[in-house]
């Protein structure tokens, strides 16, 4: 029975209320509607005609079917972290999966079956009880669905690959309302496309992941004054390729926020590393000692901690509702000229703005470029430049900084970008991101979504 029977009088809204078990929201539901349509990026403000919060696969099938029958622009929402705001659509349908948040861990098989409404914090909580984890991002409030379908990289990538390299199967509701399972054995073409192709091919209602033994890691930040960027970034680019794969560190520029950092360095412009080592203390200590010889850290706090702790270290710094504008690039190498660009833009415009260089080498690079939709297996880093602030009056400031920084650096990049680090940037940018895999993705799209029903995303148009 629908939770909201006081319809706006819109017969389309009424059809959803009559059909779905989960709650239905629309402008006439008032504050509830405004709460439900709010997403992570406060810069995005869209007003859907109807939002349906699905409770199960039957609700998803019904929502897709009704959306198609009524010709509604349809967006899929998992965790709502998509920077470009593709979790929402004006005057259309939002299929909200946040109510589908079950997890089942099989510790003997080292697998987990995860519903799309889960966050990575939910997954870490469930798997850590068994000393296991899979590859995800660096903010635990991120949704499982969007991160996975875009490829997924994080602290475990050098050792265990991308998130999609650990995806074993997925249950998918297609545009025609069918439910299929995609794996290497079943619908292998769809399974190939799901691994990096974004939300173009259907609504994933269940993800099956491979898990790895990860319990305690040695991690945390090591930061230097911003005037040490040139020496530390040059060292980092030379060190990373020879570093053991169980030693991970991403490079950052930013500004020291408030607690938990000491008051005397609040507001300092900095560069630095965030470490995560799953190997021995001796191996971690060796890497840390080498980094300290390059420049004396302004601050460091690198210690043993449970894996979920390193995964959530940024959660309080980046709460939902801040304004975000970001741009990304894959980076194969950091030339001296590229380092000089980073020096030029290193002083961020607001406390929460940053540049991060996430390693995607190691295990991720040993997968062939045509084995999944993710094309840039030869890149070393996935870079994101993010203008972030809580004040909407600073939107132009953070957007202009991110764009100018990206435009200056892009000639030094490998060409494309991680789709989860893209705003609405057009077809040429999408083609550059998928490279040689783009034509094959279009063919799969034509097979599973020939009418391009799922197009509120980084869209891959179906082949003619």
Short mmCIF file of C-alpha atoms in Angstrom, two decimals:
data_model
loop_
_atom_site.label_atom_id
_atom_site.label_comp_id
_atom_site.label_asym_id
_atom_site.label_seq_id
_atom_site.Cartn_x
_atom_site.Cartn_y
_atom_site.Cartn_z
CA UNK A 1 0.00 0.00 0.00
CA UNK A 2 1.40 3.40 -1.00
CA UNK A 3 2.54 5.62 1.85
CA UNK A 4 1.20 8.81 0.27
CA UNK A 5 -2.43 8.73 -0.85
CA UNK A 6 -2.95 12.51 -0.84
CA UNK A 7 -1.98 12.86 -4.49
CA UNK A 8 -1.55 16.16 -6.27
CA UNK A 9 -4.36 15.17 -8.59
CA UNK A 10 -1.82 14.24 -11.26
CA UNK A 11 -3.03 10.96 -12.78
CA UNK A 12 0.55 9.86 -13.47
CA UNK A 13 1.46 10.33 -9.81
CA UNK A 14 -1.69 8.41 -8.95
CA UNK A 15 -0.59 5.50 -11.13
CA UNK A 16 2.65 5.22 -9.18
CA UNK A 17 0.86 5.46 -5.82
CA UNK A 18 -1.53 2.68 -6.81
CA UNK A 19 1.17 0.36 -8.12
CA UNK A 20 4.23 0.64 -5.88
CA UNK A 21 4.67 -0.63 -2.36
CA UNK A 22 7.25 2.03 -1.52
CA UNK A 23 6.45 5.69 -0.80
CA UNK A 24 5.80 8.16 -3.60
CA UNK A 25 6.78 11.83 -3.32
CA UNK A 26 5.72 14.81 -5.45
CA UNK A 27 5.54 18.60 -5.01
CA UNK A 28 2.24 18.37 -3.12
CA UNK A 29 3.91 16.29 -0.37
CA UNK A 30 5.68 19.49 0.78
CA UNK A 31 8.68 19.27 3.10
CA UNK A 32 9.04 15.53 2.57
CA UNK A 33 9.42 16.11 -1.15
CA UNK A 34 12.09 18.76 -0.59
CA UNK A 35 13.98 16.49 1.79
CA UNK A 36 13.89 13.55 -0.61
CA UNK A 37 14.99 15.53 -3.67
CA UNK A 38 18.03 16.94 -1.87
CA UNK A 39 21.26 15.25 -2.97
CA UNK A 40 24.91 15.43 -1.91
CA UNK A 41 25.83 18.31 -4.24
CA UNK A 42 24.01 21.39 -2.98
CA UNK A 43 24.67 23.13 -6.29
CA UNK A 44 22.05 20.86 -7.91
CA UNK A 45 18.42 21.93 -7.47
CA UNK A 46 15.95 19.98 -9.63
CA UNK A 47 12.23 19.40 -9.20
CA UNK A 48 11.07 15.97 -10.34
CA UNK A 49 7.41 15.36 -11.13
CA UNK A 50 7.50 12.22 -9.03
CA UNK A 51 10.05 10.42 -6.84
CA UNK A 52 9.45 6.76 -6.01
CA UNK A 53 11.41 5.10 -3.22
CA UNK A 54 11.50 1.43 -4.17
CA UNK A 55 11.40 -1.27 -1.52
CA UNK A 56 12.18 -4.26 -3.74
CA UNK A 57 12.78 -5.46 -7.29
CA UNK A 58 9.06 -5.54 -8.01
CA UNK A 59 8.88 -1.81 -7.28
CA UNK A 60 11.82 -1.15 -9.61
CA UNK A 61 10.18 -3.12 -12.42
CA UNK A 62 6.90 -1.25 -11.89
CA UNK A 63 8.65 2.14 -11.80
CA UNK A 64 10.61 1.49 -15.00
CA UNK A 65 7.48 0.20 -16.75
CA UNK A 66 5.35 3.18 -15.74
CA UNK A 67 8.13 5.63 -16.56
CA UNK A 68 8.44 4.18 -20.04
CA UNK A 69 4.68 4.00 -20.63
CA UNK A 70 4.19 7.64 -19.63
CA UNK A 71 7.25 8.91 -21.50
CA UNK A 72 8.89 10.34 -18.38
CA UNK A 73 12.49 11.48 -18.29
CA UNK A 74 13.90 9.04 -15.76
CA UNK A 75 16.86 9.35 -13.37
CA UNK A 76 18.20 6.62 -11.07
CA UNK A 77 19.32 7.54 -7.57
CA UNK A 78 21.51 5.33 -5.41
CA UNK A 79 23.56 7.33 -2.90
CA UNK A 80 23.00 10.72 -4.55
CA UNK A 81 26.74 11.58 -4.73
CA UNK A 82 26.87 12.10 -8.50
CA UNK A 83 28.53 15.47 -8.95
CA UNK A 84 26.69 16.35 -12.15
CA UNK A 85 23.32 15.74 -10.48
CA UNK A 86 22.24 12.83 -12.65
CA UNK A 87 20.41 11.36 -9.66
CA UNK A 88 17.65 13.92 -10.31
CA UNK A 89 15.70 15.23 -13.29
CA UNK A 90 13.34 18.18 -13.68
CA UNK A 91 9.66 17.37 -14.30
CA UNK A 92 10.34 13.65 -14.65
CA UNK A 93 10.69 10.46 -12.64
CA UNK A 94 13.35 9.66 -10.05
CA UNK A 95 13.69 5.98 -9.14
CA UNK A 96 15.16 6.22 -5.64
CA UNK A 97 16.89 3.00 -4.54
CA UNK A 98 17.90 4.16 -1.05
CA UNK A 99 15.27 1.95 0.56
CA UNK A 100 16.92 -1.18 -0.86
CA UNK A 101 19.83 -1.53 1.52
CA UNK A 102 20.29 -5.21 2.34
CA UNK A 103 23.71 -6.90 2.50
CA UNK A 104 24.54 -10.59 2.74
CA UNK A 105 28.15 -11.59 3.40
CA UNK A 106 29.38 -15.13 2.73
CA UNK A 107 32.64 -15.28 4.70
CA UNK A 108 33.54 -18.75 3.41
CA UNK A 109 33.18 -17.82 -0.25
CA UNK A 110 34.54 -14.31 0.48
CA UNK A 111 31.68 -12.63 -1.36
CA UNK A 112 29.00 -10.09 -0.52
CA UNK A 113 25.67 -9.46 -2.22
CA UNK A 114 24.79 -5.78 -1.85
CA UNK A 115 21.61 -3.91 -2.74
CA UNK A 116 21.95 -0.57 -4.56
CA UNK A 117 20.69 1.66 -1.75
CA UNK A 118 23.69 0.83 0.44
CA UNK A 119 26.54 3.20 1.06
CA UNK A 120 30.12 1.99 1.21
CA UNK A 121 30.01 2.61 4.94
CA UNK A 122 27.22 0.03 5.13
CA UNK A 123 29.32 -2.44 3.17
CA UNK A 124 32.43 -1.84 5.29
CA UNK A 125 30.43 -2.37 8.46
CA UNK A 126 29.05 -5.69 7.22
CA UNK A 127 32.27 -7.10 5.81
CA UNK A 128 34.66 -5.87 8.52
CA UNK A 129 33.00 -8.20 11.02
CA UNK A 130 34.65 -11.03 9.05
CA UNK A 131 37.98 -9.27 8.44
CA UNK A 132 37.07 -8.70 4.79
CA UNK A 133 36.64 -5.77 2.40
CA UNK A 134 36.31 -4.93 -1.25
CA UNK A 135 37.55 -1.98 -3.30
CA UNK A 136 35.54 1.24 -2.96
CA UNK A 137 36.17 4.99 -2.78
CA UNK A 138 37.46 7.30 -0.03
CA UNK A 139 34.18 8.68 1.41
CA UNK A 140 32.01 6.13 3.18
CA UNK A 141 28.74 7.98 2.51
CA UNK A 142 29.12 7.37 -1.25
CA UNK A 143 26.50 5.09 -2.77
CA UNK A 144 27.50 1.63 -3.96
CA UNK A 145 25.61 1.81 -7.26
CA UNK A 146 27.06 4.91 -8.89
CA UNK A 147 30.63 4.34 -7.79
CA UNK A 148 30.62 0.73 -8.99
CA UNK A 149 29.05 1.32 -12.39
CA UNK A 150 31.51 4.12 -13.11
CA UNK A 151 34.47 1.85 -12.33
CA UNK A 152 35.36 2.56 -8.72
CA UNK A 153 38.81 3.20 -7.25
CA UNK A 154 40.13 3.77 -3.77
CA UNK A 155 42.56 2.72 -1.07
CA UNK A 156 42.73 -0.94 -2.15
CA UNK A 157 43.06 -0.37 -5.91
CA UNK A 158 46.81 -0.89 -6.27
CA UNK A 159 46.49 -4.27 -4.53
CA UNK A 160 43.08 -5.51 -5.69
CA UNK A 161 42.14 -3.49 -8.78
CA UNK A 162 39.08 -1.37 -9.47
CA UNK A 163 35.70 -2.00 -7.89
CA UNK A 164 34.51 -3.43 -11.22
CA UNK A 165 37.40 -5.90 -11.19
CA UNK A 166 35.82 -7.32 -8.05
CA UNK A 167 32.25 -7.41 -9.38
CA UNK A 168 31.14 -11.02 -9.91
CA UNK A 169 27.55 -10.51 -11.02
CA UNK A 170 24.70 -8.03 -11.08
CA UNK A 171 20.92 -8.31 -11.22
CA UNK A 172 19.58 -5.72 -13.66
CA UNK A 173 16.12 -4.40 -14.52
CA UNK A 174 16.22 -3.49 -18.21
CA UNK A 175 14.32 -0.73 -19.99
CA UNK A 176 11.65 -3.20 -21.11
CA UNK A 177 11.04 -4.28 -17.49
CA UNK A 178 12.82 -7.63 -17.66
CA UNK A 179 15.06 -8.73 -14.79
CA UNK A 180 18.28 -10.43 -15.90
CA UNK A 181 21.47 -11.51 -14.22
CA UNK A 182 24.73 -10.36 -15.78
CA UNK A 183 27.99 -12.20 -15.18
CA UNK A 184 30.80 -13.76 -17.18
CA UNK A 185 28.45 -16.67 -17.93
CA UNK A 186 25.09 -14.90 -18.26
CA UNK A 187 24.62 -11.89 -20.55
CA UNK A 188 28.40 -11.44 -20.69
CA UNK A 189 28.10 -8.49 -23.09
CA UNK A 190 25.93 -6.63 -20.59
CA UNK A 191 28.29 -7.58 -17.76
CA UNK A 192 31.18 -6.16 -19.77
CA UNK A 193 29.34 -2.87 -20.30
CA UNK A 194 28.20 -2.51 -16.69
CA UNK A 195 31.81 -2.55 -15.56
CA UNK A 196 32.56 1.12 -16.20
CA UNK A 197 29.72 2.10 -18.54
CA UNK A 198 27.74 3.92 -15.87
CA UNK A 199 23.96 3.78 -15.52
CA UNK A 200 23.34 3.44 -19.25
CA UNK A 201 22.10 -0.14 -19.39
CA UNK A 202 19.51 -0.64 -16.67
CA UNK A 203 18.81 -0.43 -12.95
CA UNK A 204 21.09 -2.72 -10.97
CA UNK A 205 19.15 -4.18 -8.05
CA UNK A 206 21.95 -6.35 -6.63
CA UNK A 207 25.74 -6.40 -6.83
CA UNK A 208 27.86 -9.44 -5.98
CA UNK A 209 31.41 -8.53 -4.96
CA UNK A 210 34.57 -10.51 -4.33
CA UNK A 211 36.01 -9.76 -0.88
CA UNK A 212 39.62 -9.74 0.34
CA UNK A 213 41.27 -10.17 3.75
CA UNK A 214 41.56 -6.58 4.99
CA UNK A 215 41.17 -5.74 8.66
CA UNK A 216 43.73 -3.34 10.12
CA UNK A 217 45.56 -0.87 7.89
CA UNK A 218 48.28 1.69 8.54
CA UNK A 219 46.89 4.95 7.30
CA UNK A 220 46.28 8.64 7.68
CA UNK A 221 47.54 12.01 6.44
CA UNK A 222 51.06 13.37 6.05
CA UNK A 223 51.06 17.03 4.98
CA UNK A 224 53.66 19.58 3.97
CA UNK A 225 53.54 23.37 3.52
CA UNK A 226 52.40 24.29 0.00
CA UNK A 227 55.87 25.60 -0.89
CA UNK A 228 57.10 22.00 -0.75
CA UNK A 229 54.81 20.93 -3.62
CA UNK A 230 57.48 20.76 -6.34
CA UNK A 231 59.92 18.56 -4.42
CA UNK A 232 57.28 16.30 -2.88
CA UNK A 233 55.24 15.79 -6.05
CA UNK A 234 58.36 14.98 -8.07
CA UNK A 235 59.41 12.47 -5.44
CA UNK A 236 55.93 10.99 -5.36
CA UNK A 237 55.75 10.47 -9.14
CA UNK A 238 59.10 8.62 -9.06
CA UNK A 239 58.34 6.65 -5.90
CA UNK A 240 54.87 5.33 -6.73
CA UNK A 241 55.79 2.97 -9.63
CA UNK A 242 58.34 1.18 -7.46
CA UNK A 243 56.21 1.08 -4.31
CA UNK A 244 54.85 -2.32 -3.18
CA UNK A 245 51.22 -2.70 -4.19
CA UNK A 246 50.06 -3.07 -0.60
CA UNK A 247 51.31 0.48 0.04
CA UNK A 248 48.91 3.12 -1.25
CA UNK A 249 49.10 6.90 -1.02
CA UNK A 250 47.18 9.55 -2.90
CA UNK A 251 48.60 13.04 -3.36
CA UNK A 252 46.55 16.10 -2.42
CA UNK A 253 46.56 19.86 -2.30
CA UNK A 254 44.18 21.83 -0.12
CA UNK A 255 43.82 23.82 3.05
CA UNK A 256 43.89 22.53 6.62
CA UNK A 257 40.33 22.51 7.99
CA UNK A 258 39.42 22.59 11.68
CA UNK A 259 39.44 19.63 14.05
CA UNK A 260 40.92 17.06 14.24
CA UNK A 261 43.95 19.04 13.05
CA UNK A 262 45.89 21.17 15.59
CA UNK A 263 44.60 24.77 15.84
CA UNK A 264 48.00 26.26 14.99
CA UNK A 265 47.85 24.95 11.41
CA UNK A 266 44.15 25.64 10.66
CA UNK A 267 43.89 27.52 7.37
CA UNK A 268 47.38 26.61 6.16
CA UNK A 269 47.66 25.91 2.42
CA UNK A 270 49.18 22.46 2.12
CA UNK A 271 50.13 19.54 -0.08
CA UNK A 272 50.47 16.01 1.18
CA UNK A 273 49.62 12.33 1.08
CA UNK A 274 46.91 10.16 2.56
CA UNK A 275 48.40 6.72 3.23
CA UNK A 276 46.79 3.29 3.43
CA UNK A 277 49.05 0.26 3.84
CA UNK A 278 47.62 -3.25 4.18
CA UNK A 279 51.08 -4.80 4.50
CA UNK A 280 53.51 -5.01 7.38
CA UNK A 281 54.47 -2.17 9.69
CA UNK A 282 58.04 -2.49 8.46
CA UNK A 283 56.96 -1.92 4.87
CA UNK A 284 54.83 1.07 5.83
CA UNK A 285 57.60 2.53 7.98
CA UNK A 286 60.05 2.31 5.09
CA UNK A 287 57.75 4.32 2.80
CA UNK A 288 57.04 6.89 5.50
CA UNK A 289 60.73 7.37 6.31
CA UNK A 290 61.50 7.95 2.64
CA UNK A 291 58.73 10.55 2.35
CA UNK A 292 60.01 12.40 5.42
CA UNK A 293 63.46 12.76 3.88
CA UNK A 294 62.02 14.75 0.97
CA UNK A 295 60.59 17.48 3.20
CA UNK A 296 59.77 17.78 6.88
CA UNK A 297 56.05 17.23 7.39
CA UNK A 298 54.00 20.05 8.82
CA UNK A 299 51.78 17.39 10.39
CA UNK A 300 51.32 13.65 10.20
CA UNK A 301 49.02 11.15 11.82
CA UNK A 302 49.65 7.75 10.24
CA UNK A 303 48.78 4.87 12.54
CA UNK A 304 47.22 1.41 12.57
CA UNK A 305 43.43 1.61 12.37
CA UNK A 306 40.46 -0.51 11.30
CA UNK A 307 39.86 -0.30 7.56
CA UNK A 308 36.42 1.35 8.03
CA UNK A 309 38.14 4.18 9.92
CA UNK A 310 40.34 5.21 6.97
CA UNK A 311 37.29 4.89 4.72
CA UNK A 312 35.35 7.45 6.77
CA UNK A 313 38.12 9.95 7.50
CA UNK A 314 36.66 12.54 5.05
CA UNK A 315 32.99 12.09 5.98
CA UNK A 316 32.77 14.97 8.45
CA UNK A 317 34.88 17.29 6.29
CA UNK A 318 32.52 16.80 3.33
CA UNK A 319 28.94 16.56 4.64
CA UNK A 320 25.93 16.43 2.31
CA UNK A 321 24.65 19.75 0.99
CA UNK A 322 27.90 21.57 0.18
CA UNK A 323 28.33 23.18 -3.23
CA UNK A 324 30.50 21.06 -5.56
CA UNK A 325 32.01 21.60 -8.98
CA UNK A 326 34.58 19.12 -10.15
CA UNK A 327 36.61 18.14 -13.20
CA UNK A 328 38.68 15.02 -13.76
CA UNK A 329 41.41 13.61 -15.94
CA UNK A 330 43.34 10.38 -16.24
CA UNK A 331 47.08 10.98 -15.88
CA UNK A 332 49.75 8.68 -17.27
CA UNK A 333 52.80 10.64 -16.11
CA UNK A 334 53.66 13.83 -14.25
CA UNK A 335 56.19 15.78 -16.29
CA UNK A 336 57.97 18.76 -14.79
CA UNK A 337 55.63 21.00 -16.80
CA UNK A 338 52.62 19.20 -15.30
CA UNK A 339 54.03 19.68 -11.81
CA UNK A 340 54.40 23.39 -12.61
CA UNK A 341 50.67 23.60 -13.43
CA UNK A 342 49.86 22.10 -10.04
CA UNK A 343 52.12 24.67 -8.39
CA UNK A 344 50.30 27.46 -10.21
CA UNK A 345 46.86 26.45 -8.95
CA UNK A 346 47.80 24.81 -5.65
CA UNK A 347 46.40 27.56 -3.41
CA UNK A 348 42.77 26.51 -3.23
CA UNK A 349 40.03 29.20 -3.18
CA UNK A 350 38.11 27.77 -0.21
CA UNK A 351 38.94 25.54 2.75
CA UNK A 352 37.12 22.50 1.36
CA UNK A 353 38.42 22.73 -2.23
CA UNK A 354 41.15 20.32 -3.28
CA UNK A 355 43.07 18.43 -5.94
CA UNK A 356 43.60 14.69 -5.49
CA UNK A 357 45.75 12.28 -7.52
CA UNK A 358 44.43 8.75 -6.89
CA UNK A 359 46.72 5.87 -7.94
CA UNK A 360 45.13 3.43 -10.41
CA UNK A 361 48.25 1.44 -11.25
CA UNK A 362 49.26 -1.94 -9.85
CA UNK A 363 46.56 -4.60 -10.03
CA UNK A 364 44.22 -2.30 -11.98
CA UNK A 365 46.81 -1.92 -14.74
CA UNK A 366 47.10 -5.69 -15.28
CA UNK A 367 43.58 -5.92 -16.66
CA UNK A 368 43.38 -5.55 -20.44
CA UNK A 369 41.74 -2.36 -21.70
CA UNK A 370 39.10 -4.32 -23.61
CA UNK A 371 38.22 -6.65 -20.71
CA UNK A 372 35.83 -4.09 -19.17
CA UNK A 373 34.30 -0.83 -20.38
CA UNK A 374 36.94 1.12 -18.40
CA UNK A 375 39.47 2.04 -21.07
CA UNK A 376 42.42 3.71 -19.29
CA UNK A 377 44.22 0.71 -17.86
CA UNK A 378 47.58 2.30 -18.71
CA UNK A 379 46.96 5.44 -16.64
CA UNK A 380 48.80 5.91 -13.35
CA UNK A 381 46.40 8.31 -11.65
CA UNK A 382 42.79 9.42 -11.70
CA UNK A 383 42.86 13.13 -10.90
CA UNK A 384 40.00 15.22 -9.56
CA UNK A 385 39.98 18.99 -9.13
CA UNK A 386 37.08 19.93 -6.87
CA UNK A 387 35.81 23.36 -5.94
CA UNK A 388 33.81 22.89 -2.73
CA UNK A 389 32.16 25.30 -0.30
CA UNK A 390 29.13 25.45 1.95
CA UNK A 391 28.19 28.96 0.76
CA UNK A 392 26.25 29.20 -2.52
CA UNK A 393 27.57 32.76 -2.93
CA UNK A 394 30.95 31.18 -3.74
CA UNK A 395 29.66 29.03 -6.62
CA UNK A 396 31.33 31.16 -9.30
CA UNK A 397 34.59 31.28 -7.33
CA UNK A 398 34.92 27.51 -6.96
CA UNK A 399 33.66 26.76 -10.47
CA UNK A 400 36.02 29.21 -12.17
CA UNK A 401 39.01 27.89 -10.19
CA UNK A 402 38.25 24.26 -11.05
CA UNK A 403 37.69 25.00 -14.74
CA UNK A 404 40.81 27.15 -15.13
CA UNK A 405 42.93 24.60 -13.30
CA UNK A 406 41.59 21.76 -15.45
CA UNK A 407 42.05 23.68 -18.71
CA UNK A 408 45.68 24.40 -17.80
CA UNK A 409 46.40 20.79 -16.83
CA UNK A 410 44.38 18.91 -19.46
CA UNK A 411 47.10 19.07 -22.19
CA UNK A 412 49.29 17.03 -19.80
CA UNK A 413 46.60 14.38 -19.26
CA UNK A 414 45.94 11.04 -20.94
CA UNK A 415 42.77 12.42 -22.52
CA UNK A 416 39.67 10.99 -20.84
CA UNK A 417 38.31 11.04 -17.31
CA UNK A 418 36.74 8.83 -14.68
CA UNK A 419 33.02 9.25 -15.48
CA UNK A 420 32.23 9.80 -11.79
CA UNK A 421 34.44 12.91 -11.87
CA UNK A 422 32.62 14.53 -14.79
CA UNK A 423 29.98 17.23 -14.89
CA UNK A 424 27.79 17.59 -18.01
CA UNK A 425 30.64 17.84 -20.51
CA UNK A 426 29.17 16.55 -23.78
CA UNK A 427 29.57 13.65 -26.16
CA UNK A 428 33.16 14.35 -27.20
CA UNK A 429 34.31 14.07 -23.60
CA UNK A 430 32.42 10.79 -23.15
CA UNK A 431 33.94 9.36 -26.32
CA UNK A 432 37.40 10.38 -25.13
CA UNK A 433 36.76 8.63 -21.80
CA UNK A 434 35.78 5.29 -23.39
CA UNK A 435 38.17 5.46 -26.35
CA UNK A 436 38.34 2.21 -28.28
CA UNK A 437 35.54 0.75 -26.14
CA UNK A 438 32.98 3.39 -27.11
CA UNK A 439 31.70 1.68 -30.28
CA UNK A 440 31.24 -1.61 -28.45
CA UNK A 441 29.36 0.19 -25.66
CA UNK A 442 27.03 1.73 -28.24
CA UNK A 443 26.34 -1.74 -29.65
CA UNK A 444 25.50 -3.13 -26.20
CA UNK A 445 23.32 -0.09 -25.54
CA UNK A 446 21.43 -0.76 -28.78
CA UNK A 447 20.80 -4.34 -27.68
CA UNK A 448 19.61 -3.62 -24.13
CA UNK A 449 18.24 -0.05 -24.33
CA UNK A 450 17.65 0.74 -28.02
CA UNK A 451 15.36 3.71 -27.27
CA UNK A 452 17.86 5.24 -24.83
CA UNK A 453 15.36 5.24 -21.97
CA UNK A 454 18.27 5.42 -19.50
CA UNK A 455 19.85 8.64 -20.73
CA UNK A 456 20.01 10.84 -17.61
CA UNK A 457 23.67 9.94 -17.09
CA UNK A 458 26.98 10.28 -18.89
CA UNK A 459 25.10 9.05 -21.89
CA UNK A 460 26.23 6.48 -24.41
CA UNK A 461 23.87 6.69 -27.36
CA UNK A 462 22.77 3.38 -28.89
CA UNK A 463 24.30 2.41 -32.22
CA UNK A 464 22.01 3.02 -35.18
#
